[in-house]
Each structure stands twice: as structure tokens, then as C-alpha cells.
Amino acid sequence: MEGQMTNTDAWDPARYGTFGAERRQPFDDLVAACRAVPGGTVVDLGCGAGELTVDLHTAMGAARTVGLDRSTRMLDQARALGAPEGVEFVEGDIATSTLLPADLLFANASLQWIDGHRELLARLRATLRPGGQLAFQVPANFGHPSHLVAFEVAAEAPFAAALADDPPKNRGEEVLQPAAYAQCFYDLGATDQRVWLTVYHHLLASSAAVVDWVEGTMLTQFRSRLDPDTYAAFLARYRERLLGVLGDVAPYFYTYPRILAWARFA
Ligand SMILES: C[S@@+](CC[C@H](N)C(=O)[O-])C[C@H]1O[C@@H](n2cnc3c(N)ncnc32)[C@H](O)[C@@H]1O
């Protein structure tokens, strides 16, 4: 609607946290691949609401862990946690912030929001201290109807016109194949590495719950670009079309492939 502000910070810690247990599984798997950095420095890129940053800090035995995020709302929640000494939260953009030299750069479910992964990984690698590690997890479910239907609806009137100046793109266009990440690590001089794809699966109460899931993540790029009324209409149309594809199923078995990648450098 004319005159109404769009919500540029569309992240909502409560909504994102609804599926906290499910979203935690890949985090735990990625942490398990990392080597502890006793007394070292960790940077958690796209730290979100911070709970996992604190767990990462403890698991790695770090002296200092910096959570970086560009969402004020997520950071407000993180700062309200009462994090232990050594953990701090900083506002900044992964794509442009100067990062402090780290023993571990860690990114769980955040790098898919950044363009140009080859250049990004090279930049991250350059900020690592000797013997440093880079670890990230990115979704690989961009071909699932939960994602595709959103872009089909975005191409319909009136949404196409409302999004024309800054159209969101399916972030799967930026996520590389697992083998390409392994090649990047090799090209950047990794001395040890592991890249793997895991199909996580979540038994949701019903197919309608998929809408709640993606509202916490993928749909933020539509919420941030549309005024509230247009976003509400977009969401209603998305729900209708998605359930048309998935059926009204209870419970719903939601498959969720993810790429996990870890490397250590000289
Ligand atoms: C799906 S959440 C993951 C949060 C946390 N890592 C976790 O695993 O719970 C993605 C987070 O990345 C942040 N993010 C997205 N793009 C970013 C960017 N360019 N710079 C900094 N943070 C970004 C979002 O604000 C959001 O908090």
C-alpha cells in the first residue's frame, strides 16, 4: 500500500525459533566436524538469536567468540541472552564487514544469503589465522515446492509489479554443488577437509506447517520487500498454491537436504 513502509528487517527470532530442535540438528553435525580452538577466536557469521553461538563458544573452548548478524531483531534477542564472558554480538553484513582474524569462521544456515560463494570463501579464508578452520552449512532444498511455489506466486499480479524494482531470487542460484565446495577448499589451500550432503527430515504436524517453517527463513526476502497488506495477500496465495501441490496432509514428511562443509588451512 502506498505510503506504508516495508519491513527491511524481516527476521523474527520467535518465528525462526518455532522449529528450533529441527534447525539445531545440522548445527550439531557441523560443530562435531570442527576441531576445538582452546583459547582461540571464533566468528559466527549470521549468528541469529545467539543461543547456538554460545553453545559453539563452549564446544570450541574459545576465549573469544563474536556473533555477527545484520538483523537488529535477531541481535537484540542474542544480547538479551546474558551470554558468558568472551561472547559478544556485533551488527554487520557478512558480505562487506571486515572480519577479525579468527581460528574458526563458522556459518550455520547463513551463507546462502550471500552472492558469489567462490569469492566469499576466498575472502573468509584470507581472514583465518594459521591453522584456521572454515565451517558452514547451507540448505540444498531450493527445488522443493516450498521454495518454487513462492517464486511462482511472486510472478503473479499484483506481486510481480510490487517486487519489480528488487526481485528476490531463489538463493539456490548461489549455492554450489558439494563437489564445487570441495574444489574451492582445495584451490584455497585446505590441508584437510570434509564436505557432505545430508537429507534431514522433519515430521511436521501437517503440510500447512511448511508455511510456518519457511515464514521463519526463506519468506523473509518477500516480507522485507512488500508492504504488510501486500505481504499478507502474498502469504495467503502462497499457502493456497502450496497446499494445492503438497495436498492437505497430516503429518507431513518434510525432506530437507543440506550441504555441510568443513576445512582446515595451513
Ligand atoms: C537462518 S538464520 C541462522 C541463524 C543461526 N546461524 C542459526 O543457526 O540459528 C540466518 C541468519 O543470517 C543472517 N544474515 C543473512 N544475511 C546476512 C548478511 N549478509 N550479513 C549478516 N547476517 C546475515 C540473518 O539475519 C539471520 O539471522
Short mmCIF file of C-alpha atoms and ligand atoms in Angstrom, two decimals:
data_model
loop_
_atom_site.label_atom_id
_atom_site.label_comp_id
_atom_site.label_asym_id
_atom_site.label_seq_id
_atom_site.Cartn_x
_atom_site.Cartn_y
_atom_site.Cartn_z
CA MET A 1 0.00 0.00 0.00
CA GLU A 2 1.20 3.44 -0.85
CA GLY A 3 2.82 5.27 2.00
CA GLN A 4 3.34 2.15 4.11
CA MET A 5 6.86 1.17 5.00
CA THR A 6 8.14 -2.26 4.10
CA ASN A 7 9.88 -4.21 6.82
CA THR A 8 13.53 -4.31 5.89
CA ASP A 9 14.42 -6.41 8.93
CA ALA A 10 12.07 -9.30 8.32
CA TRP A 11 13.79 -11.71 10.68
CA ASP A 12 11.75 -12.65 13.73
CA PRO A 13 13.56 -14.65 16.43
CA ALA A 14 10.31 -16.13 17.80
CA ARG A 15 9.14 -17.29 14.39
CA TYR A 16 12.57 -18.67 13.48
CA GLY A 17 12.77 -20.45 16.84
CA THR A 18 9.49 -22.33 16.31
CA PHE A 19 11.39 -25.23 14.78
CA GLY A 20 14.44 -24.80 16.99
CA ALA A 21 15.01 -28.50 17.60
CA GLU A 22 14.86 -29.34 13.88
CA ARG A 23 17.09 -26.43 12.90
CA ARG A 24 19.58 -27.44 15.56
CA GLN A 25 20.41 -30.84 14.04
CA PRO A 26 22.69 -29.56 11.24
CA PHE A 27 24.33 -27.14 13.68
CA ASP A 28 25.26 -30.05 15.95
CA ASP A 29 26.55 -32.05 12.97
CA LEU A 30 28.71 -29.13 11.81
CA VAL A 31 30.11 -28.48 15.28
CA ALA A 32 31.01 -32.17 15.53
CA ALA A 33 33.21 -31.78 12.43
CA CYS A 34 35.13 -28.80 13.86
CA ARG A 35 38.29 -29.12 15.96
CA ALA A 36 38.32 -27.28 19.29
CA VAL A 37 40.28 -24.00 19.38
CA PRO A 38 41.25 -23.72 23.07
CA GLY A 39 41.88 -20.06 23.92
CA GLY A 40 41.23 -19.07 20.31
CA THR A 41 38.88 -16.77 18.43
CA VAL A 42 35.68 -17.86 16.70
CA VAL A 43 33.43 -15.77 14.47
CA ASP A 44 29.84 -16.97 13.98
CA LEU A 45 28.67 -15.46 10.69
CA GLY A 46 24.91 -14.85 10.63
CA CYS A 47 24.62 -15.83 14.29
CA GLY A 48 20.88 -15.14 14.51
CA ALA A 49 19.39 -15.16 18.02
CA GLY A 50 22.70 -16.19 19.55
CA GLU A 51 21.82 -19.32 21.52
CA LEU A 52 23.82 -21.51 19.17
CA THR A 53 26.71 -19.02 19.23
CA VAL A 54 27.03 -19.56 22.97
CA ASP A 55 26.97 -23.33 22.50
CA LEU A 56 29.59 -23.02 19.76
CA HIS A 57 31.82 -20.92 22.04
CA THR A 58 31.63 -23.56 24.77
CA ALA A 59 32.08 -26.54 22.45
CA MET A 60 35.17 -25.00 20.84
CA GLY A 61 36.76 -23.92 24.14
CA ALA A 62 37.28 -20.47 22.62
CA ALA A 63 38.46 -17.42 24.57
CA ARG A 64 36.50 -15.08 22.34
CA THR A 65 33.50 -15.66 20.09
CA VAL A 66 31.95 -12.90 18.03
CA GLY A 67 28.46 -13.38 16.61
CA LEU A 68 27.91 -11.23 13.53
CA ASP A 69 24.47 -10.57 12.08
CA ARG A 70 22.76 -7.80 10.16
CA SER A 71 19.36 -8.27 11.77
CA THR A 72 18.80 -5.88 14.69
CA ARG A 73 15.90 -8.00 15.91
CA MET A 74 17.98 -11.18 16.00
CA LEU A 75 20.82 -9.34 17.74
CA ASP A 76 18.50 -7.82 20.35
CA GLN A 77 17.47 -11.34 21.27
CA ALA A 78 21.10 -12.51 21.29
CA ARG A 79 22.19 -9.69 23.59
CA ALA A 80 19.30 -10.43 25.96
CA LEU A 81 20.64 -13.97 26.48
CA GLY A 82 23.18 -12.91 29.06
CA ALA A 83 25.97 -14.63 27.17
CA PRO A 84 29.05 -15.78 29.10
CA GLU A 85 32.25 -13.73 29.18
CA GLY A 86 34.10 -13.88 25.89
CA VAL A 87 30.94 -13.90 23.74
CA GLU A 88 29.85 -10.71 22.02
CA PHE A 89 27.38 -9.81 19.30
CA VAL A 90 28.12 -7.31 16.56
CA GLU A 91 25.91 -5.86 13.85
CA GLY A 92 27.33 -6.14 10.36
CA ASP A 93 26.98 -7.62 6.92
CA ILE A 94 28.90 -10.81 6.12
CA ALA A 95 29.37 -9.60 2.55
CA THR A 96 31.06 -6.32 3.46
CA SER A 97 32.27 -6.37 7.09
CA THR A 98 35.96 -6.50 7.86
CA LEU A 99 36.32 -9.65 9.90
CA LEU A 100 38.79 -10.06 12.70
CA PRO A 101 41.47 -12.75 12.31
CA ALA A 102 39.91 -15.99 13.53
CA ASP A 103 40.84 -19.57 14.33
CA LEU A 104 37.38 -20.69 13.24
CA LEU A 105 34.93 -18.99 10.92
CA PHE A 106 31.58 -20.69 11.32
CA ALA A 107 28.33 -20.09 9.45
CA ASN A 108 25.20 -22.15 10.07
CA ALA A 109 22.37 -21.52 7.59
CA SER A 110 23.51 -18.02 6.64
CA LEU A 111 25.88 -18.03 3.64
CA GLN A 112 23.04 -18.87 1.25
CA TRP A 113 22.03 -15.23 1.63
CA ILE A 114 25.35 -14.03 0.17
CA ASP A 115 26.13 -13.84 -3.55
CA GLY A 116 29.34 -15.16 -5.13
CA HIS A 117 30.42 -18.07 -2.95
CA ARG A 118 33.82 -18.61 -4.59
CA GLU A 119 34.86 -15.02 -3.86
CA LEU A 120 33.26 -15.18 -0.44
CA LEU A 121 35.17 -18.31 0.57
CA ALA A 122 38.43 -16.79 -0.65
CA ARG A 123 37.79 -13.68 1.45
CA LEU A 124 36.91 -15.76 4.51
CA ARG A 125 39.95 -17.97 4.08
CA ALA A 126 42.16 -14.85 3.96
CA THR A 127 40.99 -13.78 7.42
CA LEU A 128 41.90 -17.08 9.08
CA ARG A 129 44.86 -17.34 11.39
CA PRO A 130 47.46 -20.04 10.61
CA GLY A 131 45.87 -23.47 11.06
CA GLY A 132 42.42 -21.87 10.95
CA GLN A 133 39.17 -23.60 10.07
CA LEU A 134 36.21 -22.65 7.96
CA ALA A 135 32.89 -24.42 8.55
CA PHE A 136 29.48 -23.74 7.07
CA GLN A 137 26.13 -25.32 6.41
CA VAL A 138 23.78 -24.20 3.64
CA PRO A 139 20.36 -25.53 2.63
CA ALA A 140 20.12 -27.52 -0.60
CA ASN A 141 16.34 -27.82 -0.85
CA PHE A 142 15.75 -24.96 -3.26
CA GLY A 143 13.94 -27.23 -5.74
CA HIS A 144 11.29 -28.23 -3.17
CA PRO A 145 7.75 -26.90 -3.82
CA SER A 146 8.05 -24.88 -0.58
CA HIS A 147 10.59 -22.71 -2.41
CA LEU A 148 9.45 -22.98 -6.03
CA VAL A 149 5.85 -22.02 -5.30
CA ALA A 150 6.99 -18.79 -3.63
CA PHE A 151 8.68 -17.68 -6.84
CA GLU A 152 5.69 -18.75 -8.94
CA VAL A 153 3.43 -16.60 -6.76
CA ALA A 154 5.93 -13.74 -6.97
CA ALA A 155 5.49 -13.78 -10.75
CA GLU A 156 1.72 -13.25 -10.41
CA ALA A 157 -0.11 -9.92 -10.23
CA PRO A 158 -0.01 -7.81 -8.14
CA PHE A 159 3.18 -9.18 -6.58
CA ALA A 160 5.33 -9.06 -9.71
CA ALA A 161 4.85 -5.30 -10.00
CA ALA A 162 5.49 -4.75 -6.28
CA LEU A 163 8.73 -6.74 -6.49
CA ALA A 164 9.88 -5.46 -9.89
CA ASP A 165 12.46 -2.98 -8.58
CA ASP A 166 14.26 -5.52 -6.41
CA PRO A 167 13.11 -9.04 -7.26
CA PRO A 168 14.13 -11.73 -4.75
CA LYS A 169 15.96 -14.65 -6.26
CA ASN A 170 15.89 -18.29 -5.35
CA ARG A 171 19.01 -18.48 -3.19
CA GLY A 172 19.71 -21.89 -4.72
CA GLU A 173 21.21 -19.94 -7.63
CA GLU A 174 24.10 -19.04 -5.34
CA VAL A 175 24.60 -22.33 -3.51
CA LEU A 176 27.22 -24.52 -5.21
CA GLN A 177 27.30 -28.31 -5.54
CA PRO A 178 29.12 -30.15 -2.73
CA ALA A 179 31.97 -31.13 -5.08
CA ALA A 180 32.43 -27.49 -6.08
CA TYR A 181 32.86 -26.51 -2.42
CA ALA A 182 35.45 -29.27 -2.03
CA GLN A 183 37.28 -27.94 -5.10
CA CYS A 184 37.16 -24.40 -3.68
CA PHE A 185 38.68 -25.62 -0.43
CA TYR A 186 41.43 -27.40 -2.34
CA ASP A 187 42.13 -24.37 -4.51
CA LEU A 188 42.34 -22.20 -1.38
CA GLY A 189 44.97 -24.49 0.09
CA ALA A 190 42.99 -26.62 2.54
CA THR A 191 45.18 -29.20 4.26
CA ASP A 192 42.19 -31.24 5.43
CA GLN A 193 38.54 -31.06 4.55
CA ARG A 194 35.15 -32.72 4.59
CA VAL A 195 32.11 -31.77 2.51
CA TRP A 196 28.91 -33.78 2.67
CA LEU A 197 25.21 -33.66 1.92
CA THR A 198 22.68 -34.87 4.46
CA VAL A 199 18.97 -35.25 3.83
CA TYR A 200 17.41 -34.12 7.10
CA HIS A 201 13.75 -34.98 7.51
CA HIS A 202 11.19 -33.39 9.74
CA LEU A 203 7.82 -34.84 10.59
CA LEU A 204 5.66 -31.72 10.69
CA ALA A 205 2.14 -31.73 12.15
CA SER A 206 0.69 -31.12 8.67
CA SER A 207 1.62 -29.82 5.23
CA ALA A 208 0.30 -26.40 6.35
CA ALA A 209 3.15 -26.28 8.87
CA VAL A 210 5.58 -25.95 5.95
CA VAL A 211 4.29 -22.39 5.60
CA ASP A 212 5.23 -21.68 9.22
CA TRP A 213 8.67 -23.17 8.58
CA VAL A 214 9.51 -21.07 5.54
CA GLU A 215 7.99 -17.93 7.07
CA GLY A 216 10.86 -18.05 9.55
CA THR A 217 13.51 -18.11 6.81
CA MET A 218 13.01 -18.15 3.05
CA LEU A 219 9.95 -15.90 3.01
CA THR A 220 11.82 -13.13 4.87
CA GLN A 221 13.03 -11.90 1.48
CA PHE A 222 9.41 -11.35 0.41
CA ARG A 223 8.29 -9.90 3.74
CA SER A 224 11.15 -7.37 3.63
CA ARG A 225 10.21 -6.17 0.14
CA LEU A 226 6.41 -5.96 0.40
CA ASP A 227 4.20 -3.66 2.46
CA PRO A 228 2.26 -5.52 5.17
CA ASP A 229 -1.03 -5.77 3.26
CA THR A 230 0.61 -7.00 0.08
CA TYR A 231 2.71 -9.46 2.06
CA ALA A 232 -0.44 -10.79 3.78
CA ALA A 233 -2.03 -11.32 0.36
CA PHE A 234 1.17 -12.95 -0.92
CA LEU A 235 1.24 -15.31 2.04
CA ALA A 236 -2.42 -16.31 1.60
CA ARG A 237 -1.87 -17.03 -2.09
CA TYR A 238 1.36 -18.94 -1.33
CA ARG A 239 -0.43 -21.09 1.27
CA GLU A 240 -3.27 -21.84 -1.14
CA ARG A 241 -0.99 -22.80 -4.00
CA LEU A 242 1.46 -24.75 -1.85
CA LEU A 243 -1.28 -26.87 -0.29
CA GLY A 244 -2.60 -27.43 -3.81
CA VAL A 245 0.76 -29.02 -4.64
CA LEU A 246 1.51 -30.82 -1.36
CA GLY A 247 -2.08 -31.76 -0.54
CA ASP A 248 -3.60 -31.30 2.90
CA VAL A 249 -1.55 -33.99 4.60
CA ALA A 250 -1.11 -34.73 8.32
CA PRO A 251 1.53 -35.45 9.40
CA TYR A 252 3.79 -34.14 6.65
CA PHE A 253 7.23 -35.63 5.97
CA TYR A 254 9.39 -32.62 5.03
CA THR A 255 12.67 -33.63 3.41
CA TYR A 256 15.44 -31.08 3.78
CA PRO A 257 18.81 -31.68 2.11
CA ARG A 258 21.66 -29.57 3.41
CA ILE A 259 25.33 -29.22 2.47
CA LEU A 260 27.83 -29.20 5.33
CA ALA A 261 31.42 -28.18 4.72
CA TRP A 262 34.50 -28.02 6.92
CA ALA A 263 38.12 -27.31 6.05
CA ARG A 264 41.37 -26.58 7.83
CA PHE A 265 44.08 -24.43 6.24
CA ALA A 266 47.83 -24.15 6.69
C1 LIG B 1 18.56 -18.95 9.09
S1 LIG B 1 19.23 -17.79 10.23
C2 LIG B 1 20.50 -18.75 11.02
C3 LIG B 1 20.86 -18.19 12.37
C4 LIG B 1 21.88 -19.03 13.17
N1 LIG B 1 23.14 -19.17 12.48
C5 LIG B 1 21.29 -20.38 13.50
O1 LIG B 1 21.81 -21.38 13.01
O2 LIG B 1 20.30 -20.44 14.25
C6 LIG B 1 20.15 -16.76 9.11
C7 LIG B 1 20.73 -15.52 9.78
O3 LIG B 1 21.65 -14.94 8.86
C8 LIG B 1 21.54 -13.55 8.95
N2 LIG B 1 22.02 -12.96 7.70
C9 LIG B 1 21.52 -13.12 6.45
N3 LIG B 1 22.26 -12.43 5.58
C10 LIG B 1 23.24 -11.81 6.28
C11 LIG B 1 24.30 -10.95 5.93
N4 LIG B 1 24.50 -10.58 4.65
N5 LIG B 1 25.12 -10.50 6.90
C12 LIG B 1 24.91 -10.85 8.20
N6 LIG B 1 23.91 -11.67 8.58
C13 LIG B 1 23.09 -12.14 7.65
C14 LIG B 1 20.06 -13.29 9.21
O4 LIG B 1 19.84 -12.02 9.76
C15 LIG B 1 19.72 -14.45 10.14
O5 LIG B 1 19.86 -14.08 11.49
#
